[in-house]
Coordinates of C-alpha atoms and ligand atoms in Angstrom, one line a residue:
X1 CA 15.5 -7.4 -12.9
X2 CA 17.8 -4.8 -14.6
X3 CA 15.9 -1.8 -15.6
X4 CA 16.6 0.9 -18.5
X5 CA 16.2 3.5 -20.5
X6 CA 17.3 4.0 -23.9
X7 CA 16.8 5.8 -26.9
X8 CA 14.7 4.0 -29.9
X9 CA 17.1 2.1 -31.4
X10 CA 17.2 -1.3 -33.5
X11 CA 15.8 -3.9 -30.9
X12 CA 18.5 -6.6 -31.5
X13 CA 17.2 -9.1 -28.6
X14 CA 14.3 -10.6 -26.9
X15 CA 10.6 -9.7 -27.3
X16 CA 9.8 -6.5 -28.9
X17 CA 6.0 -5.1 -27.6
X18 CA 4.8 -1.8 -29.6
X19 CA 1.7 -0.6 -29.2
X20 CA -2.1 0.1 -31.5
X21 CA -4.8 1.9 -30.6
X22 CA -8.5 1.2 -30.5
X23 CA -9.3 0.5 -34.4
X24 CA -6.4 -1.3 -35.0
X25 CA -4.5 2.0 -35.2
X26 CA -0.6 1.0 -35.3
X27 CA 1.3 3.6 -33.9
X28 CA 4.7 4.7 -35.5
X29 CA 7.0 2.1 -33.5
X30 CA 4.1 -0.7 -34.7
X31 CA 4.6 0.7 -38.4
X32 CA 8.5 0.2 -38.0
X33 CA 7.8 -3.4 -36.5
X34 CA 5.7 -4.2 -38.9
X35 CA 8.0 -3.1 -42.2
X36 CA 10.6 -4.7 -39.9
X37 CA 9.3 -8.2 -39.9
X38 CA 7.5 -7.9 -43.5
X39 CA 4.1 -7.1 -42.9
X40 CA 4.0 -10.1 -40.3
X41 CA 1.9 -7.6 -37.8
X42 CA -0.5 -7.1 -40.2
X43 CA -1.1 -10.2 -41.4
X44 CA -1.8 -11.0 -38.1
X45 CA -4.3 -8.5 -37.8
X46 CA -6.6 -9.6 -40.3
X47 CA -6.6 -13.6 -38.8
X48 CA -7.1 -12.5 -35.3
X49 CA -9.5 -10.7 -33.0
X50 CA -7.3 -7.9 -32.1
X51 CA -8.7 -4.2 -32.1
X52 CA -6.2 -2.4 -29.9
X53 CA -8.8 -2.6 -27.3
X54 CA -7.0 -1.6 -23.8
X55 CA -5.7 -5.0 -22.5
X56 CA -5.4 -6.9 -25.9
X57 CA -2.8 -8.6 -27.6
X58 CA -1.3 -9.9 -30.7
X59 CA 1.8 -11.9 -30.2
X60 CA 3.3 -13.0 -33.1
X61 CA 7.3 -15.1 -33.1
X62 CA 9.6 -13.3 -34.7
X63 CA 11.0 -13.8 -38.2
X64 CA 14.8 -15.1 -37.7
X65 CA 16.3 -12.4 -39.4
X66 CA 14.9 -10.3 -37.1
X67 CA 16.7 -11.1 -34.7
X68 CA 14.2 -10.3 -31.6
X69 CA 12.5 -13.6 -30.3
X70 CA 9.0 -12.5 -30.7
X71 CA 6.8 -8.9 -31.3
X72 CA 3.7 -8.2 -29.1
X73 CA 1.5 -5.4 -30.3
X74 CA -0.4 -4.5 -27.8
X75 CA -3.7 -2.4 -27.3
X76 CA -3.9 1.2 -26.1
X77 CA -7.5 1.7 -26.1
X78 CA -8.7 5.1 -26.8
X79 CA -6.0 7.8 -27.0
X80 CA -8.0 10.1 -24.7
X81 CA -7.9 7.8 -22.2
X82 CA -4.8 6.1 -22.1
X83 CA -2.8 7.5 -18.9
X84 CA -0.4 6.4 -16.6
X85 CA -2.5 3.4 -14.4
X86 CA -3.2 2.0 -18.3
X87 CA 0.4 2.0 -18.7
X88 CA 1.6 0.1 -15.4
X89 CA -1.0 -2.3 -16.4
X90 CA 0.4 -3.2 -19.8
X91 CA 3.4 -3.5 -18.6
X92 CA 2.8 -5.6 -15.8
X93 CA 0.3 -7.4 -17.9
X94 CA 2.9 -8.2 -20.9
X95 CA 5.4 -8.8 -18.5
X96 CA 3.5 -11.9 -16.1
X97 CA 2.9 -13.4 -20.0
X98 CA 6.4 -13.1 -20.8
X99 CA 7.2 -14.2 -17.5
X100 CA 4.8 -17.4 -18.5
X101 CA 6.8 -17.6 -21.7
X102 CA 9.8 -17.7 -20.4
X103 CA 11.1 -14.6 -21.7
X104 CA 14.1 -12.9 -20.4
X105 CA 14.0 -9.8 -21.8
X106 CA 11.9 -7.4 -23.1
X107 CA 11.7 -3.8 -24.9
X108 CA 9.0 -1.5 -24.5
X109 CA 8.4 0.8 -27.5
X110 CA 4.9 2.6 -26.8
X111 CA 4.4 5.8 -28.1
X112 CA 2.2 8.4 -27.1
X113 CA -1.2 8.0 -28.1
X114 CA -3.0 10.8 -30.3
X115 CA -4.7 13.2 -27.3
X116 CA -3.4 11.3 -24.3
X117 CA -3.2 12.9 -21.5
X118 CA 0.3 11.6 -20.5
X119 CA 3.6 13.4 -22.0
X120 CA 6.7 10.9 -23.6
X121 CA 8.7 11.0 -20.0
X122 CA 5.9 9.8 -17.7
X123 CA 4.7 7.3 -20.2
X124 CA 8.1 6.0 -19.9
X125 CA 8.4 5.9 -16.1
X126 CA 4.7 4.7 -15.8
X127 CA 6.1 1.6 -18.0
X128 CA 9.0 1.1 -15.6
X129 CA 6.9 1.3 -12.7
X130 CA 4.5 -1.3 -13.9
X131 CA 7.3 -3.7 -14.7
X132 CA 8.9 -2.7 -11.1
X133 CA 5.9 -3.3 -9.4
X134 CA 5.1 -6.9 -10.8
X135 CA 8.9 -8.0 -10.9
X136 CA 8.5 -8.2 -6.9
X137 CA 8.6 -12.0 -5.5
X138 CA 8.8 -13.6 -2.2
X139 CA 10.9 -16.7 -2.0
X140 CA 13.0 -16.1 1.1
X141 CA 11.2 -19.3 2.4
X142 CA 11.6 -21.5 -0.5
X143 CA 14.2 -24.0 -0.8
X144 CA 12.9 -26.0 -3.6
X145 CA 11.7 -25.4 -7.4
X146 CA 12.8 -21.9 -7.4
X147 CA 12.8 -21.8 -11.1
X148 CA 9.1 -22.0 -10.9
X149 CA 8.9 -19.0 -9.1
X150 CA 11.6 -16.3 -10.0
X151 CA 11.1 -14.4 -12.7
X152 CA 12.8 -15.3 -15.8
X153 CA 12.4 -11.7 -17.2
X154 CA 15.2 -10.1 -16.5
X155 CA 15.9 -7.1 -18.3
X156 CA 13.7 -4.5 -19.2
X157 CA 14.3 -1.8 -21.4
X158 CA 12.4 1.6 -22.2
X159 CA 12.9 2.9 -25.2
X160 CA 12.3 7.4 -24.8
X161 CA 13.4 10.0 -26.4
X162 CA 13.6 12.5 -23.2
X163 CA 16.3 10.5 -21.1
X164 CA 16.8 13.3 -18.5
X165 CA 13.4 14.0 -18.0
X166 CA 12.6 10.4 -17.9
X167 CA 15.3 9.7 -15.1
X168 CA 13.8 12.8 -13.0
X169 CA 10.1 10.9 -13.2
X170 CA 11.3 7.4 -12.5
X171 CA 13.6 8.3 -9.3
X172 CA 10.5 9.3 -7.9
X173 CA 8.3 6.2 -8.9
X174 CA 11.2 4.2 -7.7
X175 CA 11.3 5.8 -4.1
X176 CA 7.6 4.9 -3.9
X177 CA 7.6 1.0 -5.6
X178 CA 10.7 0.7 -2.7
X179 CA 8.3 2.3 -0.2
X180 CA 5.6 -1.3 -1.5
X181 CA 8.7 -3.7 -1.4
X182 CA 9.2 -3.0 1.7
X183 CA 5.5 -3.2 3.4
X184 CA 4.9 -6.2 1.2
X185 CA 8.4 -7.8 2.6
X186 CA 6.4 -7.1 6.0
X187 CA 3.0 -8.6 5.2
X188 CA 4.6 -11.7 3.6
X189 CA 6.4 -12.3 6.6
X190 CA 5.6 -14.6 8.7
X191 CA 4.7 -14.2 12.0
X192 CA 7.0 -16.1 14.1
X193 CA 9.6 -13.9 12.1
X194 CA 8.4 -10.8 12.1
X195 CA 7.9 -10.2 16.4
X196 CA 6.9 -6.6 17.3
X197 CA 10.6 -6.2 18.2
X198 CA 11.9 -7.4 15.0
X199 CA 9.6 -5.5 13.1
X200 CA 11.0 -2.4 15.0
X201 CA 14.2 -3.5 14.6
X202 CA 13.7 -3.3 10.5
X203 CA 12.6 -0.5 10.6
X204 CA 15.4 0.9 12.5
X205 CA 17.9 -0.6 10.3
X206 CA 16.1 0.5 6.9
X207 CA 14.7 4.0 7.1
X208 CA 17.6 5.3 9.7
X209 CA 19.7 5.2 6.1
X210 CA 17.6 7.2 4.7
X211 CA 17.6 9.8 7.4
X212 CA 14.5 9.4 9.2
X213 CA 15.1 9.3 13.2
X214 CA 13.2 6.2 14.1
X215 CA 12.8 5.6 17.6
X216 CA 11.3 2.6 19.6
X217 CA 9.6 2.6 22.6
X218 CA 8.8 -0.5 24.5
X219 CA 6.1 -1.6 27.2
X220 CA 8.2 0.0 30.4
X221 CA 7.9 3.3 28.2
X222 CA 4.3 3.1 27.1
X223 CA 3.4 1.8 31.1
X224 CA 4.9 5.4 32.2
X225 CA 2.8 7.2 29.5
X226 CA 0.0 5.3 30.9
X227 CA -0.9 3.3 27.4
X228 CA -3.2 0.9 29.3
X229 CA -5.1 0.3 26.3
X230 CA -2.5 -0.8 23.8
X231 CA -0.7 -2.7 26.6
X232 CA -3.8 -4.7 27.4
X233 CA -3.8 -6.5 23.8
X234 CA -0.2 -7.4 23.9
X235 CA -0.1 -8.7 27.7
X236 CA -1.3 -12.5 26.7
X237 CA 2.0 -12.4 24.7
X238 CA 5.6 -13.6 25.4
X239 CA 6.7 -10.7 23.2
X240 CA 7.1 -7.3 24.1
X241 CA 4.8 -4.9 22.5
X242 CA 6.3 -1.8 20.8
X243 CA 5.6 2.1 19.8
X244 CA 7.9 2.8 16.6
X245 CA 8.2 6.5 15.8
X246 CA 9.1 8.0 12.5
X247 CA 10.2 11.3 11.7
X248 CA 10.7 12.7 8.4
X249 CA 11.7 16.5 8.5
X250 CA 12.2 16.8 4.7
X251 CA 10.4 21.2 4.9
X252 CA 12.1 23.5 4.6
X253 CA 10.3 25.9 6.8
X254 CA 11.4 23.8 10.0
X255 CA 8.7 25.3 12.4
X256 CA 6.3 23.8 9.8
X257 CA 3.7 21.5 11.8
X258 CA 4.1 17.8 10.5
X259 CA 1.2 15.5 9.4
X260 CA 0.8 12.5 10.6
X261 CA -0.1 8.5 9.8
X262 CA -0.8 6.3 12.1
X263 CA -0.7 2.5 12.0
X264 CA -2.3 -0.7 13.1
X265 CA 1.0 -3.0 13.7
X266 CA -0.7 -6.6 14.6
X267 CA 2.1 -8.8 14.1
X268 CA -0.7 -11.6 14.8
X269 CA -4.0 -11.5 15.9
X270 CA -5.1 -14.9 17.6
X271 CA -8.2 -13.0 18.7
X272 CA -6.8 -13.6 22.1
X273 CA -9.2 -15.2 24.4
X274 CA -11.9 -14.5 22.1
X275 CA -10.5 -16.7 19.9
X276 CA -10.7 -16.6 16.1
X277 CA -11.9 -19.8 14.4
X278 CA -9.2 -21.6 12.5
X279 CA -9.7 -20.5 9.1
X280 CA -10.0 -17.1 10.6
X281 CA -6.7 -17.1 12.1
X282 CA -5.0 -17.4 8.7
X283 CA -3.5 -14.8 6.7
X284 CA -3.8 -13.0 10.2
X285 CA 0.1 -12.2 9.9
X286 CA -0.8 -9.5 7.9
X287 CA -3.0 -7.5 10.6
X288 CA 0.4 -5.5 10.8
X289 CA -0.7 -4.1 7.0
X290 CA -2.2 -0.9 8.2
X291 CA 1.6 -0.3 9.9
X292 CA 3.1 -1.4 7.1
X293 CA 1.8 1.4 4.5
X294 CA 3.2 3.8 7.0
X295 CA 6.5 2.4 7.4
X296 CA 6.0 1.8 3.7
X297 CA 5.3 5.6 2.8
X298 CA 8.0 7.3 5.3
X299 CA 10.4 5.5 3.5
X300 CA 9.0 6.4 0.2
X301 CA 9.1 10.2 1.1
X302 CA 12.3 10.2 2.7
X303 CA 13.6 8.6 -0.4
X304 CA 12.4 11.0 -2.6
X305 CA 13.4 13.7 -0.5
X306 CA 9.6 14.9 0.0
X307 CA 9.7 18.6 0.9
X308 CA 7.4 17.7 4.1
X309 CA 7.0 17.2 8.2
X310 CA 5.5 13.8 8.2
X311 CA 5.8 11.7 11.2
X312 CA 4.6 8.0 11.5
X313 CA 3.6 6.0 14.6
X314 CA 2.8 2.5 14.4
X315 CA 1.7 0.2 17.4
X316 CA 3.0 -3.3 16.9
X317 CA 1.3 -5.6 19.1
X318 CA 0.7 -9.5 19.3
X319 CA -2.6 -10.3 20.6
X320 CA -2.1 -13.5 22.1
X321 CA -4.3 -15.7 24.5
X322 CA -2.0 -17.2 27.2
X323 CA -2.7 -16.8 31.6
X324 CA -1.7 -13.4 32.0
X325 CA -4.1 -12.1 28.5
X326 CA -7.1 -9.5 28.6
X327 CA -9.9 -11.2 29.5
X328 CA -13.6 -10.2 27.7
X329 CA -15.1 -7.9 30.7
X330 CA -12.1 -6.4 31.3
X331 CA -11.8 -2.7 31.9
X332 CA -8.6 -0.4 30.4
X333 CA -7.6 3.0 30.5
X334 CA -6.4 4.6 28.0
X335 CA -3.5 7.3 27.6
X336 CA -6.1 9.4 26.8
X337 CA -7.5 9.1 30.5
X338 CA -10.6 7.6 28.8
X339 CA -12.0 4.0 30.4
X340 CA -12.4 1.2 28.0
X341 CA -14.7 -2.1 28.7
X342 CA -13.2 -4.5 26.6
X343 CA -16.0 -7.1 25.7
X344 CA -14.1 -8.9 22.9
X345 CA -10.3 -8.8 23.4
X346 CA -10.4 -9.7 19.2
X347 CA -11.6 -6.1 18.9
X348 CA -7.8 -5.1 19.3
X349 CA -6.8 -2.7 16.7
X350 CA -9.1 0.0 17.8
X351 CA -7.6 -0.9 21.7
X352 CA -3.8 -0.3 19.8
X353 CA -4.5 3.1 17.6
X354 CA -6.1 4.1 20.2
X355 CA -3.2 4.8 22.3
X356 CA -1.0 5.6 19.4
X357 CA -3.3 8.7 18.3
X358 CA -3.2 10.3 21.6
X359 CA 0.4 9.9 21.7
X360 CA 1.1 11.4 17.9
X361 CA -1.6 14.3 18.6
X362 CA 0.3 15.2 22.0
X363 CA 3.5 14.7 21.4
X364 CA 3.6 16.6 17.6
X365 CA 0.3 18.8 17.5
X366 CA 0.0 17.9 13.7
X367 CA -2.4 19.6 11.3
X368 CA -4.1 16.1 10.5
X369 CA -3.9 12.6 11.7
X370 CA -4.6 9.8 8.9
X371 CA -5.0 6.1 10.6
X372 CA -4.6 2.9 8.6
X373 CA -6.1 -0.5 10.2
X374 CA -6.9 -4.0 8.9
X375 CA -9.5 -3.1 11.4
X376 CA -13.0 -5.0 10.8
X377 CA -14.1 -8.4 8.4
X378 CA -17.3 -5.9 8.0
X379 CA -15.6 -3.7 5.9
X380 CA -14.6 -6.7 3.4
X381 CA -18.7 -7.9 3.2
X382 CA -19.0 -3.9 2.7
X383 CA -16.3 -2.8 -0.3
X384 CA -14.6 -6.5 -1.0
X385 CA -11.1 -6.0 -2.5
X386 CA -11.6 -3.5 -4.7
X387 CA -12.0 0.1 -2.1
X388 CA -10.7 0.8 1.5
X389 CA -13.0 2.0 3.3
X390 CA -12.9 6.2 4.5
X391 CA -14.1 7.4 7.4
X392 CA -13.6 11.1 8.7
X393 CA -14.8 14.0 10.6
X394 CA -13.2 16.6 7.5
X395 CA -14.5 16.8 4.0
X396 CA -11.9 18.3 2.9
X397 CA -9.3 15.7 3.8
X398 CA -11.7 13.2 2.4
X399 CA -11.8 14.8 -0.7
X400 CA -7.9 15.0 -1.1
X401 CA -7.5 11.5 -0.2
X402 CA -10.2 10.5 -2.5
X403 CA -8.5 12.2 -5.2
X404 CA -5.5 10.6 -4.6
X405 CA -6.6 7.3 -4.5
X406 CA -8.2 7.8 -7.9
X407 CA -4.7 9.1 -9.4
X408 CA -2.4 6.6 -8.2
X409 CA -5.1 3.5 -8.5
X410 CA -5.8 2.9 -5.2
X411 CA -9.3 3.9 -4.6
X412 CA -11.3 4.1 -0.9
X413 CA -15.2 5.1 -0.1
X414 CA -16.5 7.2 2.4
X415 CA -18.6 5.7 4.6
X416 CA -21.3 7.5 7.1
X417 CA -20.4 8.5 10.7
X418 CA -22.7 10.6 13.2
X419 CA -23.9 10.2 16.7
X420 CA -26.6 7.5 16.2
X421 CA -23.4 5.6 15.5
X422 CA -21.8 6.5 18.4
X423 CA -23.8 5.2 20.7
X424 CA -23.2 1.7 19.8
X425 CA -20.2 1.9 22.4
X426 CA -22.2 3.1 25.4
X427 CA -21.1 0.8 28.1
X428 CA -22.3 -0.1 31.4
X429 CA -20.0 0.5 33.2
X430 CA -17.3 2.2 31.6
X431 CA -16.8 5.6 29.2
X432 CA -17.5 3.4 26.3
X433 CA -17.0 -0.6 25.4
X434 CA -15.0 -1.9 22.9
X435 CA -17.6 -3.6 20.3
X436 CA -20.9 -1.7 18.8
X437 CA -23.6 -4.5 18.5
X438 CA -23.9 -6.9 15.5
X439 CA -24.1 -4.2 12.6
X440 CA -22.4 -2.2 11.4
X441 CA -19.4 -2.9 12.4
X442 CA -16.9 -1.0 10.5
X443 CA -18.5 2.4 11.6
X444 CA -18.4 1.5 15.2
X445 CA -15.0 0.9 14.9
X446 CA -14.7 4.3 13.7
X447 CA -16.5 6.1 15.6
X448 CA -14.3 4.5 18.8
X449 CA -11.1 5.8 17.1
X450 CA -12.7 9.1 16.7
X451 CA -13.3 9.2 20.3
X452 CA -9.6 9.9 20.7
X453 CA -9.5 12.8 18.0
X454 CA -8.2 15.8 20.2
X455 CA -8.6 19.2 19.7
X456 CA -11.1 18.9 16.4
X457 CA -8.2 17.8 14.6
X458 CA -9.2 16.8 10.7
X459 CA -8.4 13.0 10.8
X460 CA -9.2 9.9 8.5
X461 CA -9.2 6.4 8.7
X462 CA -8.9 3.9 6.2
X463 CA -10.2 0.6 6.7
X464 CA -7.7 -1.7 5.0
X465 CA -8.9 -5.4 5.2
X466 CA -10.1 -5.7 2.5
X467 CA -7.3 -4.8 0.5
X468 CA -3.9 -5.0 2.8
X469 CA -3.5 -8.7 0.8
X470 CA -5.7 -11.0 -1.2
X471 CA -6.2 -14.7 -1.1
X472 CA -8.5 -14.9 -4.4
X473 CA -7.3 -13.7 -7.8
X474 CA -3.9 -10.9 -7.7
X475 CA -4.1 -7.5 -9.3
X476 CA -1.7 -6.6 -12.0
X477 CA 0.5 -4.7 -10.4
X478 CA 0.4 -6.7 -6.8
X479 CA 2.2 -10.0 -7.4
X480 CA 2.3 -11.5 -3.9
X481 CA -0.2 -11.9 -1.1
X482 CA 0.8 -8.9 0.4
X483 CA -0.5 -5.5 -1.0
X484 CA 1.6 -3.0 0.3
X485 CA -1.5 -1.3 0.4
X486 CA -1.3 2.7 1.2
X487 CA 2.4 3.5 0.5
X488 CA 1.4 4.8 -2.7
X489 CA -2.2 6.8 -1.9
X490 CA -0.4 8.9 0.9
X491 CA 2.6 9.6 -1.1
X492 CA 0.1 10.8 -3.6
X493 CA -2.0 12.6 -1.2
X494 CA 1.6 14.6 0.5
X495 CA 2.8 15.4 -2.6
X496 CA -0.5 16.6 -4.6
X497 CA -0.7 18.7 -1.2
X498 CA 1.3 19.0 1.3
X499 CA 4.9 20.2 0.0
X500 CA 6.6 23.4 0.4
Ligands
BES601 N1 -7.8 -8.0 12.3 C1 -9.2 -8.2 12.5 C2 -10.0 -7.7 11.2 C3 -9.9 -8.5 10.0 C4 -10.7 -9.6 9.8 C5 -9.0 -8.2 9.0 C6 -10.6 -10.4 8.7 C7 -8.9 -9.0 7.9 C8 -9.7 -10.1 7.7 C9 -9.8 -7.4 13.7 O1 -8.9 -7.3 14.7 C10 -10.9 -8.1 14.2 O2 -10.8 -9.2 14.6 N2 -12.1 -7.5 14.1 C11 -13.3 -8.1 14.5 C12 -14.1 -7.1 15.3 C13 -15.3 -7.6 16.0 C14 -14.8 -8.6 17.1 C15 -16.1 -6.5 16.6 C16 -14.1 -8.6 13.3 O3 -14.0 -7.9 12.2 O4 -14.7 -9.6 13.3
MN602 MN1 -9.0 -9.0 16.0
ZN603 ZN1 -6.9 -7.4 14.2

């Protein structure tokens, strides 16, 4: 898809979408549409159901001397609240039913609505990041009917008046929706593709360019720094298991003390000997999600040249259940010197970030740890697809990330933690077992990854699962089965807070 900006001019080509608000208000570019094509936008008003209720349309086909194929008004809502999310949703939205059409091209003319609270040159970036976003497809595996799947719409123009400021806003947008391409690339992958080694190995290749010093340890390295816990879940594999680390040094104040994401990096969970069911096994390619986001998000800042430390460790494991895997009963120990009595080996991901967040604490003393995990089905029966869940011992890196996952649309929920919790994990025989008991199960998760939270350290979790990829209905701006998920709430959250 080609993307650009432009300066109003006459639209000589394609479909033409301008914009009303709530009342059937046309805005200026409507009014000029509508003298343009002799009143046909109003006409269509009065036989139609259109208000310029957010979300609406009102398609009408183009006179011929026109020259454009076909004009969509489309509805603003209320001035007041029209913002940036709105606008990546009407562009995605008019785009999928272009897309449907068979469109293949398009010209945005939206003006600012009356007491908006976005200015001309986001509005314009906001577009191009909603058409970015839903332009992404996964085909690599297709061989057949590829017609059906491309997308047909390709070009997109934004018409602005501000082109400078425009470009400023949109580089940045762009570093983050290539942040998502590549975690959804990684999700959508499938598994016998995307080994632990292979994924390091991409990540290597892609965010070394950028100038982020990636390096990869393997199990020989992780067995000397005593990772017993994260080598357990990947020793029923024939592949190796991996530690990636990122490092984004982007501050200028270089004795600045990074901050630090952490990821879950399943390239498959079998369950391992506790076997998942069948249908519970699928889709579980994408247990790498939580790893993804962070990949996903150091490449986004070091794109956009983020004025910040951020490091990013991800554990890539695959929990497989051959002769030489964990067995339920088994005991671990972790890096942290901490014993683990592992009573469900399908209770990895806790068993993986566990080693990974002593390792990032110790090795880069940061100022806060933020975890991602597709870590527990219990958080999908708790939020569904529509919030991650948030668990942390700091309110006031809740609160930021809260924030942020308002702003950029991707919103998580706290959830309670506390002792009573804790002791779920009491074991018999060890400093604490795997599993809690049959409720509550996302919180017991936590509270085992807090167990490794050194020094008081603020840290945060977020519970993916229920939103790293989705197998009902897609969202507007997430075409494929994979999310990507994250990339954009921690960009959000760094640069709301953490830049020089
Ligand atoms: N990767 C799964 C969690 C998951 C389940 C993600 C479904 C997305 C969809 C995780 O490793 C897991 O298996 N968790 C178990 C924990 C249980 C054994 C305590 C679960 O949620 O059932
Ligand atoms: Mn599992
Ligand atoms: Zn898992």
């Amino acid at each position: 898809m080609e993307l650009s900006f432009a300066a109003p001019h006459a639209v000589g080509s394609g479909a033409w979408v301008v914009g009303a608000l709530e009342g059937s208000v046309l805005t200026p570019a409507a009014q000029k549409a509508d003298k343009a094509a002799g009143g046909a936008l109003s006409r269509g008003l009065k036989v139609s159901k259109f208000t310029g209720k957010s979300g609406q349309i009102l398609e009408i086909l183009a006179p011929a001397a026109l020259g454009v194929s076909r004009i969509l008004l489309v509805g603003l809502g209320k001035g007041s609240e029209f913002d940036g999310n709105k606008a990546e949703n009407l562009a995605a939205s008019i785009n999928g039913r272009l897309n449907t059409a068979g469109e293949s091209e398009v010209t945005f003319e939206i003006d600012v609505p009356k007491g908006a609270r976005i200015k001309p040159p986001a509005l314009a970036a906001h577009l191009a990041m909603g058409a970015q976003l839903k332009s992404y497809t996964f085909n690599h595996y297709r061989t057949k009917n590829l017609d059906e799947y491309e997308t047909k719409l390709k070009k997109v123009t934004i018409a602005t008046g501000e082109l400078g400021d425009v470009r400023k806003a949109w580089a940045k947008l762009e570093a983050i929706a290539g942040g998502m391409f590549f975690a959804r690339d990684l999700v959508n992958e499938p598994p016998n593709v995307l080994s632990p080694a292979e994924c390091g190995k991409r990540v290597k290749a892609n965010l070394s360019k950028l100038g982020v010093k990636v390096e990869v340890l393997g199990e020989a390295e992780m067995k000397k720094l005593g990772m017993g816990s994260l080598l357990g879940v990947g020793q029923g594999s024939e592949r190796e298991s991996q530690l990636v680390v990122m490092q984004w040094n982007g501050s200028r104040k270089k004795s600045n003390e990074p901050i630090a994401f952490v990821g879950k990096g399943v390239c498959f969970d079998s369950g391992g000997l506790s076997l998942k069911t069948g249908p519970g096994m699928m889709g579980m390619k994408g247990d790498m999600g939580g790893a993804a986001a962070v990949i996903g998000t150091m490449q986004a800042l070091a794109a956009r040249k983020a004025k910040v430390n951020a490091v990013g460790v991800i554990g890539l494991v695959e929990n497989m259940p051959d002769g030489k895997a964990q067995r339920p009963d088994d005991v671990v120990k972790s890096m942290s010197g901490q014993t683990i009595e592992v009573l469900n080996t399908d209770a990895e991901g806790r068993l993986v970030l566990a080693d990974a967040l002593t390792y990032t604490q110790r090795k880069f003393k940061p100022r806060f740890v933020i975890d991602l995990a597709t870590l527990t089905g219990a958080i999908i029966m708790a939020l569904g697809p529509e919030h991650a869940g948030l668990f942390s011992n700091d309110d006031k890196l809740s609160n930021r990330i809260i924030a942020a996952g308002k702003a950029v649309a991707e919103p998580v929920w706290r959830m309670p933690m506390g002792p009573n919790y804790d002791k779920l994990l009491r074991s018999k025989i060890a400093d604490m077992k795997n599993i809690g008991g049959p409720n509550a199960g996302s919180i017991a998760a936590a509270q085992f990854l807090q167990r490794f939270v050194e020094d008081k350290r603020p840290w945060a979790h977020l519970d993916i699962a229920g939103v790293a990829w989705q197998d009902g209905e897609h969202k507007a701006l997430m075409p494929t089965w994979g999310t990507g998920w994250g990339v954009r709430i921690l960009n959000e959250l760094v640069a709301e807070n953490y830049e020089d």
